[in-house]
Amino acid sequence: MTPITPATPASKSSEIVPQLKNVISVVNLGCKLKLMSIALKAWNIEYNPKRCPAAIMRLREPRTTALIFSSGKMVCTGAKSEQLSRLAARKHARVLEKLGFPVKFLNFTIQNMVGSCDVKFPIRLESLFLTHQKFSSYEPELFPGLIYRMVKPRIVLLIFASGKIVFTGAGSKGFEGVKERAVIYEAFENIYPILEAFRKK
Amino acid sequence: MSSRVCRTCGGSDIDVDQARGSAVCTGCGSVLEDNIIVSEVQFVEGSGGVSSAVGQFVSADGPAKAPLIGSGFHTSVGKESRAQTLQGGKRQIQQLGSQLQLNQHCLDTAFNFFKMVVSKHLTRGRKTEHVIAACLYLVCRTEGTPHMLLDLSDLLQVNVYILGKTFLLLARELCINAPAIDPCLYIPRFAHMLEFGGKTHEVSMTALRLVQRMKRDWMHTGRRPSGLCGAALLVAARMHKFRRTVKDVISVVKVCQTTLRKRLTEFEDTPTSQLTIDEFMRVDLEQECDPPSFIAAQHKAKMQQLEQQLAQKLDDVEGQISCYKDEIETELERSRPKLSGIYAAYAKEIEPEDAKALPATPDLEPPEAEDDELRAAAQQLTQDFLCQVIQEEEGRGEAGDDSGREEGEGSQRQAAPLAAILGKLPAPVSLGLQQTFDASEASEEPGDEPMEGGDLDLDGIDDQEIDKYILNQEEVQVKTELWMKQNAEYLKEQQEKEERIKKEKEQGTYKEKPKKAKQKKEPILASTAGEAIEKMLEKKRISSKINYDVLRDLNSRGTGSGGGSSPSRPAPDPPDATTATRKRVARRRRKKASDVSRSLAATTSMIGKRVRHLISSTSKKRKTAVQEEPPTAPKRDATPEPTAEAPPEQEAEAGPALPAPPPGPEVGEEEEEEEVEEECVSALQLVGDYGCEEEEVF
């Protein structure tokens, strides 16, 4: 809380912590599934084979959506933390188990995480773009935010003029998902001093 | 020039005359060389007395060998694919660039970008026109021309975000950093389009000042520059007494009304808007505003905070009110006469009713466990309260029996809302409890995670909750009916696919890789080549740039019509060729390309190597003219039955040559003979045909 000590990292003194908003994970259920029969036996599963080759299951608690493929692989999205994502995936698998399939829970991995925070001051995106051209992409005609591709750690940040920052991973090649939340925290530590430099005085 | 020695006299003084092309020894006069290759420019007199230089332009990065065939080839004949791509790209750049009124320097730069893109293989999987548009926009950005991506997307009728994606990718791959767009760039262009006449310059200047002011007020960060320009120009026009409506401006600037209004509102919120016109032109306010998105976010946060505070205050106030209520009621009861005898019995009866009423009121979301507790607590409280009341009333005596009963009922009513209040208050508390439960659950799980083993860990999963998701028998039936109805088409397709696979398995030609379900193509029945072409054209549109009516007219007259059909008939790759005919069919089909010129190039490039290839095309042309029997047509289908069809095919083909249909191999031989005969004729025919095809295309 002391503003006088220059040694402490800026973000610690400001006490802003990025919040996780979404966690995407995949798991292998280890058996082939008959999507048609699954879709007919539960009310929270929809299956539209023409549009999408996967069945979509939605869970109320934790509020998540899972894509279930006939090969037995499942993608779970919408959870707010890693533990909740795991719990949700297990619940989805449990539903499938109750429908009569010999499911297992193999290779649960977190594929990507999305976090966001607010630095509470306006940011000059044009100047940031000018100085960090190598890392940033700012096209107001296409998207109102500046897309900053940080090299270390490998993460993509969406920086908006209002001071809100979004941290995410999965995008183009080289920027595959954020697997741990420490990456997000580290990225925030790195970007905060840069953003302060372009703060509106 | 090597100094040669004269053969006769041995002198080394040789005079070479470039013009005459001869080398003469100056000593003895003997001519050493005649007809030296002259590298002078020669002129030829054309029609009308115009002299033109003889020769061809060969570009530095052109093909290694010069075009051999004739001089009438303007297309990229005999060039490699890369050169073709570049040439095509250059043409498109010129076309698009001229529509945008870009100067030649920009177009050249764009072509250079395009060359870089092609060398980095970034055109693969992307439409050329998207790539061209992205290159042009890149040039516009680096040169600072007032062209928007929207203009390009308008010209191409493509979604601007798709173009933007391509543009961003190219910019990243080519490491070209385009500077950020400045709205000031667009002002002169839009001002010109709004037709202010003589005062265009003044209005532009005012608008520029406005835009600069907006920039300082943080209105332009993250916004489309055209919206800002629109707002600035509107205000500037009004300042100079021009009547430009919002509609005029948005038609020029290409934003929608809502956006423009929003920009104007935001500008209104800045302190600059309060100045008069003169003041604005002279004075620059020091203060800079916050960006509107930041202000909106702050506003929202404040509102949320206020709401939270209000909710808390409500709770507090209610708590206070209930305290006061309790006190008032206790006072009232103390002053009321006590019930006795029958009334005591009544009071006791009312109690169980009360107890029943209570569960109805806390009809809220807190989970069941907490609910039960609440109910029990509320019941206990009210029971205590009523006992107290009854005791007091009994003590007081019968004086106010009726009033006591009424008040007893009144106290019931008050007890019920009390229970309601009591029920409500713990709700936030219960939520908090739930959160702590979740948190504790969550903290327990990390301990459980390491035990993977592949089995589904049921820890923390409530079976009842899971069972809620599963339907019972009747529900399953209903859902099945609905789903079948919805997906009837898909199921039918699947059935057909299964049948097809089964049939092919029996046939022994089942291919493992999934086939694309293609519609069975109907055979084109036509008596003449022209008719065949017409029908084919109706069915398949090769290119959007061809005027089919004109083409049809041409074809109905021309003889080289068969050429049009050759590259365009659609069909997938046929299964492995077993017979000679099959091979020919395959080759025929492989030549198909949507681009007629490409097919021309392909065929001519193979001229030296595969004469047979071309012969098949001519023989096919002949065959198209000869198509008489419908059964032959199915050979073009994706799923022919090879053995069964081969004989009829061969029969048909052999038709004109031989009346009787002989068995397979003999026919093959005969066909080959036919082809051999044709060889002599084909080259000429070819040239003639290609001449006709050229006419078609151009």
PDB file of N, CA, C and O in Angstrom, chain A residues 36 39 41-45 47 49-50 60 86 90-91 94 97-98 104-105 123-124 126 133 138-142 144 149 162 164 200, chain B residues 137 141 161 172 177 218 220-224 288-290 294 297 452 454 456-459 463 465 467-471 479 483 489-490:
ATOM      1  N   MET A  36     -26.544 -40.273 -31.669  1.00  0.00           N
ATOM      2  CA  MET A  36     -27.992 -40.191 -31.857  1.00  0.00           C
ATOM      3  C   MET A  36     -28.714 -40.685 -30.624  1.00  0.00           C
ATOM      4  O   MET A  36     -29.648 -40.064 -30.139  1.00  0.00           O
ATOM      5  N   ALA A  39     -28.381 -38.248 -27.746  1.00  0.00           N
ATOM      6  CA  ALA A  39     -29.160 -37.016 -27.898  1.00  0.00           C
ATOM      7  C   ALA A  39     -30.620 -37.231 -27.548  1.00  0.00           C
ATOM      8  O   ALA A  39     -31.300 -36.301 -27.120  1.00  0.00           O
ATOM      9  N   LYS A  41     -31.803 -39.293 -25.288  1.00  0.00           N
ATOM     10  CA  LYS A  41     -32.104 -39.747 -23.938  1.00  0.00           C
ATOM     11  C   LYS A  41     -31.940 -38.678 -22.878  1.00  0.00           C
ATOM     12  O   LYS A  41     -32.184 -38.927 -21.710  1.00  0.00           O
ATOM     13  N   ALA A  42     -31.460 -37.524 -23.243  1.00  0.00           N
ATOM     14  CA  ALA A  42     -31.284 -36.478 -22.227  1.00  0.00           C
ATOM     15  C   ALA A  42     -31.814 -35.171 -22.774  1.00  0.00           C
ATOM     16  O   ALA A  42     -31.717 -34.892 -23.966  1.00  0.00           O
ATOM     17  N   TRP A  43     -32.370 -34.369 -21.873  1.00  0.00           N
ATOM     18  CA  TRP A  43     -32.987 -33.146 -22.382  1.00  0.00           C
ATOM     19  C   TRP A  43     -31.970 -32.041 -22.599  1.00  0.00           C
ATOM     20  O   TRP A  43     -32.231 -31.088 -23.324  1.00  0.00           O
ATOM     21  N   ASN A  44     -30.787 -32.155 -22.018  1.00  0.00           N
ATOM     22  CA  ASN A  44     -29.833 -31.054 -22.171  1.00  0.00           C
ATOM     23  C   ASN A  44     -28.808 -31.321 -23.267  1.00  0.00           C
ATOM     24  O   ASN A  44     -27.755 -30.704 -23.296  1.00  0.00           O
ATOM     25  N   ILE A  45     -29.145 -32.264 -24.161  1.00  0.00           N
ATOM     26  CA  ILE A  45     -28.208 -32.554 -25.251  1.00  0.00           C
ATOM     27  C   ILE A  45     -28.891 -32.265 -26.579  1.00  0.00           C
ATOM     28  O   ILE A  45     -29.999 -32.733 -26.814  1.00  0.00           O
ATOM     29  N   TYR A  47     -28.335 -32.340 -30.882  1.00  0.00           N
ATOM     30  CA  TYR A  47     -27.498 -32.972 -31.899  1.00  0.00           C
ATOM     31  C   TYR A  47     -28.087 -32.668 -33.263  1.00  0.00           C
ATOM     32  O   TYR A  47     -29.209 -33.068 -33.567  1.00  0.00           O
ATOM     33  N   PRO A  49     -26.775 -33.253 -36.850  1.00  0.00           N
ATOM     34  CA  PRO A  49     -25.639 -33.809 -37.594  1.00  0.00           C
ATOM     35  C   PRO A  49     -25.297 -33.043 -38.855  1.00  0.00           C
ATOM     36  O   PRO A  49     -24.142 -33.021 -39.269  1.00  0.00           O
ATOM     37  N   LYS A  50     -26.316 -32.398 -39.435  1.00  0.00           N
ATOM     38  CA  LYS A  50     -26.003 -31.654 -40.669  1.00  0.00           C
ATOM     39  C   LYS A  50     -25.105 -30.475 -40.380  1.00  0.00           C
ATOM     40  O   LYS A  50     -24.198 -30.162 -41.150  1.00  0.00           O
ATOM     41  N   ARG A  60     -26.015 -27.164 -15.931  1.00  0.00           N
ATOM     42  CA  ARG A  60     -26.402 -25.949 -15.203  1.00  0.00           C
ATOM     43  C   ARG A  60     -25.368 -25.551 -14.174  1.00  0.00           C
ATOM     44  O   ARG A  60     -25.129 -24.379 -13.940  1.00  0.00           O
ATOM     45  N   ARG A  86     -12.669 -29.095 -14.555  1.00  0.00           N
ATOM     46  CA  ARG A  86     -12.501 -30.513 -14.335  1.00  0.00           C
ATOM     47  C   ARG A  86     -13.784 -31.135 -13.793  1.00  0.00           C
ATOM     48  O   ARG A  86     -14.223 -32.185 -14.251  1.00  0.00           O
ATOM     49  N   ARG A  90     -16.180 -33.894 -15.570  1.00  0.00           N
ATOM     50  CA  ARG A  90     -16.531 -35.157 -14.919  1.00  0.00           C
ATOM     51  C   ARG A  90     -18.036 -35.331 -14.868  1.00  0.00           C
ATOM     52  O   ARG A  90     -18.561 -36.432 -15.050  1.00  0.00           O
ATOM     53  N   LYS A  91     -18.752 -34.242 -14.643  1.00  0.00           N
ATOM     54  CA  LYS A  91     -20.210 -34.334 -14.614  1.00  0.00           C
ATOM     55  C   LYS A  91     -20.756 -34.714 -15.976  1.00  0.00           C
ATOM     56  O   LYS A  91     -21.646 -35.562 -16.099  1.00  0.00           O
ATOM     57  N   ARG A  94     -20.199 -38.229 -16.411  1.00  0.00           N
ATOM     58  CA  ARG A  94     -21.089 -39.013 -15.558  1.00  0.00           C
ATOM     59  C   ARG A  94     -22.451 -39.176 -16.214  1.00  0.00           C
ATOM     60  O   ARG A  94     -23.049 -40.245 -16.176  1.00  0.00           O
ATOM     61  N   GLU A  97     -22.118 -41.747 -18.705  1.00  0.00           N
ATOM     62  CA  GLU A  97     -22.000 -43.063 -18.088  1.00  0.00           C
ATOM     63  C   GLU A  97     -23.383 -43.597 -17.724  1.00  0.00           C
ATOM     64  O   GLU A  97     -23.697 -44.760 -17.941  1.00  0.00           O
ATOM     65  N   LYS A  98     -24.214 -42.691 -17.172  1.00  0.00           N
ATOM     66  CA  LYS A  98     -25.557 -43.113 -16.791  1.00  0.00           C
ATOM     67  C   LYS A  98     -26.390 -43.514 -17.996  1.00  0.00           C
ATOM     68  O   LYS A  98     -27.366 -44.242 -17.859  1.00  0.00           O
ATOM     69  N   LYS A 104     -14.401 -43.528 -19.685  1.00  0.00           N
ATOM     70  CA  LYS A 104     -13.274 -43.332 -18.785  1.00  0.00           C
ATOM     71  C   LYS A 104     -12.979 -41.840 -18.774  1.00  0.00           C
ATOM     72  O   LYS A 104     -13.656 -41.070 -19.438  1.00  0.00           O
ATOM     73  N   PHE A 105     -11.945 -41.465 -18.049  1.00  0.00           N
ATOM     74  CA  PHE A 105     -11.615 -40.047 -17.975  1.00  0.00           C
ATOM     75  C   PHE A 105     -10.125 -39.908 -18.221  1.00  0.00           C
ATOM     76  O   PHE A 105      -9.330 -39.756 -17.301  1.00  0.00           O
ATOM     77  N   ILE A 123      -5.994   4.403 -22.015  1.00  0.00           N
ATOM     78  CA  ILE A 123      -4.706   4.069 -22.631  1.00  0.00           C
ATOM     79  C   ILE A 123      -4.657   4.627 -24.044  1.00  0.00           C
ATOM     80  O   ILE A 123      -5.609   4.484 -24.806  1.00  0.00           O
ATOM     81  N   ARG A 124      -3.547   5.227 -24.399  1.00  0.00           N
ATOM     82  CA  ARG A 124      -3.357   5.774 -25.749  1.00  0.00           C
ATOM     83  C   ARG A 124      -2.919   4.649 -26.680  1.00  0.00           C
ATOM     84  O   ARG A 124      -1.742   4.332 -26.771  1.00  0.00           O
ATOM     85  N   GLU A 126      -2.834   4.498 -29.963  1.00  0.00           N
ATOM     86  CA  GLU A 126      -2.032   4.844 -31.146  1.00  0.00           C
ATOM     87  C   GLU A 126      -0.558   4.920 -30.790  1.00  0.00           C
ATOM     88  O   GLU A 126       0.300   4.422 -31.518  1.00  0.00           O
ATOM     89  N   GLN A 133       5.407  -1.565 -32.460  1.00  0.00           N
ATOM     90  CA  GLN A 133       4.849  -2.058 -33.724  1.00  0.00           C
ATOM     91  C   GLN A 133       5.168  -3.512 -33.983  1.00  0.00           C
ATOM     92  O   GLN A 133       4.423  -4.213 -34.655  1.00  0.00           O
ATOM     93  N   TYR A 138      -3.017  -2.858 -34.638  1.00  0.00           N
ATOM     94  CA  TYR A 138      -4.122  -1.970 -34.274  1.00  0.00           C
ATOM     95  C   TYR A 138      -4.789  -1.468 -35.542  1.00  0.00           C
ATOM     96  O   TYR A 138      -4.203  -0.718 -36.309  1.00  0.00           O
ATOM     97  N   GLU A 139      -5.989  -1.952 -35.784  1.00  0.00           N
ATOM     98  CA  GLU A 139      -6.747  -1.554 -36.967  1.00  0.00           C
ATOM     99  C   GLU A 139      -8.112  -1.077 -36.519  1.00  0.00           C
ATOM    100  O   GLU A 139      -9.030  -1.885 -36.408  1.00  0.00           O
ATOM    101  N   PRO A 140      -8.280   0.209 -36.246  1.00  0.00           N
ATOM    102  CA  PRO A 140      -9.585   0.648 -35.743  1.00  0.00           C
ATOM    103  C   PRO A 140     -10.721   0.368 -36.710  1.00  0.00           C
ATOM    104  O   PRO A 140     -11.865   0.225 -36.282  1.00  0.00           O
ATOM    105  N   GLU A 141     -10.382   0.252 -38.022  1.00  0.00           N
ATOM    106  CA  GLU A 141     -11.457  -0.070 -38.971  1.00  0.00           C
ATOM    107  C   GLU A 141     -12.001  -1.462 -38.754  1.00  0.00           C
ATOM    108  O   GLU A 141     -13.125  -1.777 -39.135  1.00  0.00           O
ATOM    109  N   LEU A 142     -11.169  -2.336 -38.200  1.00  0.00           N
ATOM    110  CA  LEU A 142     -11.605  -3.720 -38.062  1.00  0.00           C
ATOM    111  C   LEU A 142     -12.001  -4.073 -36.639  1.00  0.00           C
ATOM    112  O   LEU A 142     -12.933  -4.823 -36.426  1.00  0.00           O
ATOM    113  N   PRO A 144     -11.885  -2.472 -32.409  1.00  0.00           N
ATOM    114  CA  PRO A 144     -11.547  -1.298 -31.602  1.00  0.00           C
ATOM    115  C   PRO A 144     -10.373  -1.484 -30.660  1.00  0.00           C
ATOM    116  O   PRO A 144      -9.880  -0.502 -30.119  1.00  0.00           O
ATOM    117  N   ARG A 149       0.749  -9.121 -29.136  1.00  0.00           N
ATOM    118  CA  ARG A 149       1.224 -10.512 -29.039  1.00  0.00           C
ATOM    119  C   ARG A 149       2.533 -10.525 -28.262  1.00  0.00           C
ATOM    120  O   ARG A 149       3.593 -10.239 -28.804  1.00  0.00           O
ATOM    121  N   SER A 162     -10.459   1.938 -22.971  1.00  0.00           N
ATOM    122  CA  SER A 162     -11.073   2.214 -21.680  1.00  0.00           C
ATOM    123  C   SER A 162     -10.246   1.685 -20.530  1.00  0.00           C
ATOM    124  O   SER A 162     -10.578   1.898 -19.365  1.00  0.00           O
ATOM    125  N   LYS A 164      -9.500  -1.676 -20.206  1.00  0.00           N
ATOM    126  CA  LYS A 164      -9.774  -3.090 -19.967  1.00  0.00           C
ATOM    127  C   LYS A 164      -8.828  -3.939 -20.810  1.00  0.00           C
ATOM    128  O   LYS A 164      -8.575  -3.623 -21.965  1.00  0.00           O
ATOM    129  N   LYS A 200      -3.268   8.171 -19.812  1.00  0.00           N
ATOM    130  CA  LYS A 200      -3.702   9.543 -20.053  1.00  0.00           C
ATOM    131  C   LYS A 200      -3.329  10.363 -18.821  1.00  0.00           C
ATOM    132  O   LYS A 200      -3.708  10.031 -17.714  1.00  0.00           O
TER     133      LYS A 200
ATOM    134  N   TYR B 137      -4.450  -2.497 -50.481  1.00  0.00           N
ATOM    135  CA  TYR B 137      -4.709  -1.734 -49.266  1.00  0.00           C
ATOM    136  C   TYR B 137      -3.419  -1.468 -48.509  1.00  0.00           C
ATOM    137  O   TYR B 137      -3.246  -0.400 -47.905  1.00  0.00           O
ATOM    138  N   ARG B 141      -2.068   2.158 -47.377  1.00  0.00           N
ATOM    139  CA  ARG B 141      -1.693   2.537 -46.022  1.00  0.00           C
ATOM    140  C   ARG B 141      -0.279   3.083 -45.953  1.00  0.00           C
ATOM    141  O   ARG B 141      -0.026   4.075 -45.275  1.00  0.00           O
ATOM    142  N   TYR B 161     -14.516  -7.682 -43.184  1.00  0.00           N
ATOM    143  CA  TYR B 161     -13.713  -8.348 -42.161  1.00  0.00           C
ATOM    144  C   TYR B 161     -12.888  -9.483 -42.754  1.00  0.00           C
ATOM    145  O   TYR B 161     -11.801  -9.794 -42.264  1.00  0.00           O
ATOM    146  N   ARG B 172       1.567  -9.004 -41.424  1.00  0.00           N
ATOM    147  CA  ARG B 172       2.420  -9.647 -40.436  1.00  0.00           C
ATOM    148  C   ARG B 172       3.503 -10.481 -41.106  1.00  0.00           C
ATOM    149  O   ARG B 172       4.658 -10.445 -40.709  1.00  0.00           O
ATOM    150  N   ASN B 177       4.959  -2.702 -41.517  1.00  0.00           N
ATOM    151  CA  ASN B 177       4.187  -2.033 -40.479  1.00  0.00           C
ATOM    152  C   ASN B 177       3.494  -0.816 -41.055  1.00  0.00           C
ATOM    153  O   ASN B 177       4.122   0.205 -41.290  1.00  0.00           O
ATOM    154  N   TRP B 218      -9.754  12.319 -27.015  1.00  0.00           N
ATOM    155  CA  TRP B 218      -9.756  10.855 -26.899  1.00  0.00           C
ATOM    156  C   TRP B 218     -11.019  10.236 -27.497  1.00  0.00           C
ATOM    157  O   TRP B 218     -11.462   9.197 -27.041  1.00  0.00           O
ATOM    158  N   HIS B 220     -11.191   9.327 -30.688  1.00  0.00           N
ATOM    159  CA  HIS B 220     -10.911   8.573 -31.916  1.00  0.00           C
ATOM    160  C   HIS B 220     -10.255   7.224 -31.641  1.00  0.00           C
ATOM    161  O   HIS B 220     -10.079   6.435 -32.551  1.00  0.00           O
ATOM    162  N   THR B 221      -9.882   6.967 -30.357  1.00  0.00           N
ATOM    163  CA  THR B 221      -9.178   5.718 -30.071  1.00  0.00           C
ATOM    164  C   THR B 221     -10.140   4.561 -30.185  1.00  0.00           C
ATOM    165  O   THR B 221     -11.154   4.510 -29.511  1.00  0.00           O
ATOM    166  N   GLY B 222      -9.822   3.622 -31.049  1.00  0.00           N
ATOM    167  CA  GLY B 222     -10.646   2.438 -31.191  1.00  0.00           C
ATOM    168  C   GLY B 222     -11.860   2.620 -32.078  1.00  0.00           C
ATOM    169  O   GLY B 222     -12.630   1.690 -32.271  1.00  0.00           O
ATOM    170  N   ARG B 223     -12.027   3.797 -32.635  1.00  0.00           N
ATOM    171  CA  ARG B 223     -13.188   4.024 -33.496  1.00  0.00           C
ATOM    172  C   ARG B 223     -12.785   4.070 -34.948  1.00  0.00           C
ATOM    173  O   ARG B 223     -11.665   4.401 -35.292  1.00  0.00           O
ATOM    174  N   ARG B 224     -13.775   3.796 -35.805  1.00  0.00           N
ATOM    175  CA  ARG B 224     -13.523   3.925 -37.239  1.00  0.00           C
ATOM    176  C   ARG B 224     -13.314   5.394 -37.580  1.00  0.00           C
ATOM    177  O   ARG B 224     -14.124   6.231 -37.183  1.00  0.00           O
ATOM    178  N   GLU B 288      -8.236  17.790 -21.409  1.00  0.00           N
ATOM    179  CA  GLU B 288      -8.511  16.662 -22.304  1.00  0.00           C
ATOM    180  C   GLU B 288      -9.518  15.745 -21.636  1.00  0.00           C
ATOM    181  O   GLU B 288      -9.367  15.413 -20.472  1.00  0.00           O
ATOM    182  N   CYS B 289     -10.480  15.303 -22.406  1.00  0.00           N
ATOM    183  CA  CYS B 289     -11.498  14.429 -21.811  1.00  0.00           C
ATOM    184  C   CYS B 289     -11.042  12.990 -21.822  1.00  0.00           C
ATOM    185  O   CYS B 289     -10.122  12.622 -22.536  1.00  0.00           O
ATOM    186  N   ASP B 290     -11.773  12.180 -21.084  1.00  0.00           N
ATOM    187  CA  ASP B 290     -11.512  10.748 -21.103  1.00  0.00           C
ATOM    188  C   ASP B 290     -12.220  10.130 -22.290  1.00  0.00           C
ATOM    189  O   ASP B 290     -13.229  10.646 -22.745  1.00  0.00           O
ATOM    190  N   PHE B 294     -14.296   4.724 -21.520  1.00  0.00           N
ATOM    191  CA  PHE B 294     -13.836   4.754 -20.147  1.00  0.00           C
ATOM    192  C   PHE B 294     -14.892   5.386 -19.252  1.00  0.00           C
ATOM    193  O   PHE B 294     -15.191   4.892 -18.158  1.00  0.00           O
ATOM    194  N   ALA B 297     -17.700   2.994 -18.726  1.00  0.00           N
ATOM    195  CA  ALA B 297     -17.339   1.923 -17.794  1.00  0.00           C
ATOM    196  C   ALA B 297     -17.397   2.425 -16.359  1.00  0.00           C
ATOM    197  O   ALA B 297     -17.915   1.748 -15.462  1.00  0.00           O
ATOM    198  N   GLU B 452      -5.363 -40.435 -11.245  1.00  0.00           N
ATOM    199  CA  GLU B 452      -5.977 -40.394 -12.571  1.00  0.00           C
ATOM    200  C   GLU B 452      -6.488 -41.772 -12.967  1.00  0.00           C
ATOM    201  O   GLU B 452      -7.664 -42.019 -13.029  1.00  0.00           O
ATOM    202  N   GLY B 454      -7.508 -43.147 -15.201  1.00  0.00           N
ATOM    203  CA  GLY B 454      -8.412 -43.318 -16.321  1.00  0.00           C
ATOM    204  C   GLY B 454      -9.842 -43.551 -15.911  1.00  0.00           C
ATOM    205  O   GLY B 454     -10.742 -43.486 -16.727  1.00  0.00           O
ATOM    206  N   LEU B 456     -13.411 -42.718 -14.070  1.00  0.00           N
ATOM    207  CA  LEU B 456     -14.126 -41.492 -13.774  1.00  0.00           C
ATOM    208  C   LEU B 456     -14.279 -41.341 -12.271  1.00  0.00           C
ATOM    209  O   LEU B 456     -14.887 -42.153 -11.600  1.00  0.00           O
ATOM    210  N   ASP B 457     -13.717 -40.274 -11.771  1.00  0.00           N
ATOM    211  CA  ASP B 457     -13.757 -40.014 -10.339  1.00  0.00           C
ATOM    212  C   ASP B 457     -15.089 -39.365 -10.002  1.00  0.00           C
ATOM    213  O   ASP B 457     -15.419 -38.290 -10.502  1.00  0.00           O
ATOM    214  N   LEU B 458     -15.894 -40.032  -9.133  1.00  0.00           N
ATOM    215  CA  LEU B 458     -17.223 -39.510  -8.861  1.00  0.00           C
ATOM    216  C   LEU B 458     -17.267 -38.579  -7.672  1.00  0.00           C
ATOM    217  O   LEU B 458     -18.316 -38.223  -7.183  1.00  0.00           O
ATOM    218  N   ASP B 459     -16.129 -38.187  -7.188  1.00  0.00           N
ATOM    219  CA  ASP B 459     -16.086 -37.328  -6.017  1.00  0.00           C
ATOM    220  C   ASP B 459     -16.728 -35.976  -6.319  1.00  0.00           C
ATOM    221  O   ASP B 459     -16.395 -35.335  -7.310  1.00  0.00           O
ATOM    222  N   ASP B 463     -25.356 -37.498  -7.592  1.00  0.00           N
ATOM    223  CA  ASP B 463     -26.053 -38.388  -8.514  1.00  0.00           C
ATOM    224  C   ASP B 463     -27.454 -37.907  -8.850  1.00  0.00           C
ATOM    225  O   ASP B 463     -27.914 -38.026  -9.969  1.00  0.00           O
ATOM    226  N   GLU B 465     -28.505 -34.931  -9.047  1.00  0.00           N
ATOM    227  CA  GLU B 465     -28.415 -33.839 -10.020  1.00  0.00           C
ATOM    228  C   GLU B 465     -28.244 -34.402 -11.417  1.00  0.00           C
ATOM    229  O   GLU B 465     -28.879 -33.958 -12.362  1.00  0.00           O
ATOM    230  N   ASP B 467     -29.132 -37.348 -12.451  1.00  0.00           N
ATOM    231  CA  ASP B 467     -30.332 -38.053 -12.893  1.00  0.00           C
ATOM    232  C   ASP B 467     -31.380 -37.105 -13.438  1.00  0.00           C
ATOM    233  O   ASP B 467     -32.182 -37.481 -14.280  1.00  0.00           O
ATOM    234  N   LYS B 468     -31.328 -35.876 -12.947  1.00  0.00           N
ATOM    235  CA  LYS B 468     -32.321 -34.911 -13.433  1.00  0.00           C
ATOM    236  C   LYS B 468     -32.195 -34.680 -14.920  1.00  0.00           C
ATOM    237  O   LYS B 468     -33.141 -34.274 -15.582  1.00  0.00           O
ATOM    238  N   TYR B 469     -30.992 -34.901 -15.438  1.00  0.00           N
ATOM    239  CA  TYR B 469     -30.776 -34.599 -16.852  1.00  0.00           C
ATOM    240  C   TYR B 469     -31.305 -35.693 -17.761  1.00  0.00           C
ATOM    241  O   TYR B 469     -31.506 -35.477 -18.948  1.00  0.00           O
ATOM    242  N   ILE B 470     -31.519 -36.870 -17.204  1.00  0.00           N
ATOM    243  CA  ILE B 470     -31.858 -38.000 -18.066  1.00  0.00           C
ATOM    244  C   ILE B 470     -33.371 -38.120 -18.171  1.00  0.00           C
ATOM    245  O   ILE B 470     -34.090 -37.949 -17.191  1.00  0.00           O
ATOM    246  N   LEU B 471     -33.838 -38.437 -19.374  1.00  0.00           N
ATOM    247  CA  LEU B 471     -35.274 -38.500 -19.616  1.00  0.00           C
ATOM    248  C   LEU B 471     -35.805 -39.900 -19.326  1.00  0.00           C
ATOM    249  O   LEU B 471     -35.084 -40.881 -19.461  1.00  0.00           O
ATOM    250  N   LYS B 479     -39.139 -37.195 -27.716  1.00  0.00           N
ATOM    251  CA  LYS B 479     -37.969 -36.519 -28.298  1.00  0.00           C
ATOM    252  C   LYS B 479     -37.518 -37.230 -29.571  1.00  0.00           C
ATOM    253  O   LYS B 479     -37.112 -36.585 -30.538  1.00  0.00           O
ATOM    254  N   TRP B 483     -37.088 -35.464 -33.120  1.00  0.00           N
ATOM    255  CA  TRP B 483     -35.754 -35.420 -33.728  1.00  0.00           C
ATOM    256  C   TRP B 483     -35.767 -36.054 -35.106  1.00  0.00           C
ATOM    257  O   TRP B 483     -35.141 -35.565 -36.043  1.00  0.00           O
ATOM    258  N   GLU B 489     -34.192 -35.419 -43.547  1.00  0.00           N
ATOM    259  CA  GLU B 489     -33.342 -35.345 -44.754  1.00  0.00           C
ATOM    260  C   GLU B 489     -32.012 -36.013 -44.529  1.00  0.00           C
ATOM    261  O   GLU B 489     -31.535 -36.796 -45.339  1.00  0.00           O
ATOM    262  N   TYR B 490     -31.417 -35.662 -43.407  1.00  0.00           N
ATOM    263  CA  TYR B 490     -30.097 -36.209 -43.103  1.00  0.00           C
ATOM    264  C   TYR B 490     -30.139 -37.724 -43.038  1.00  0.00           C
ATOM    265  O   TYR B 490     -29.267 -38.418 -43.558  1.00  0.00           O
TER     266      TYR B 490
END
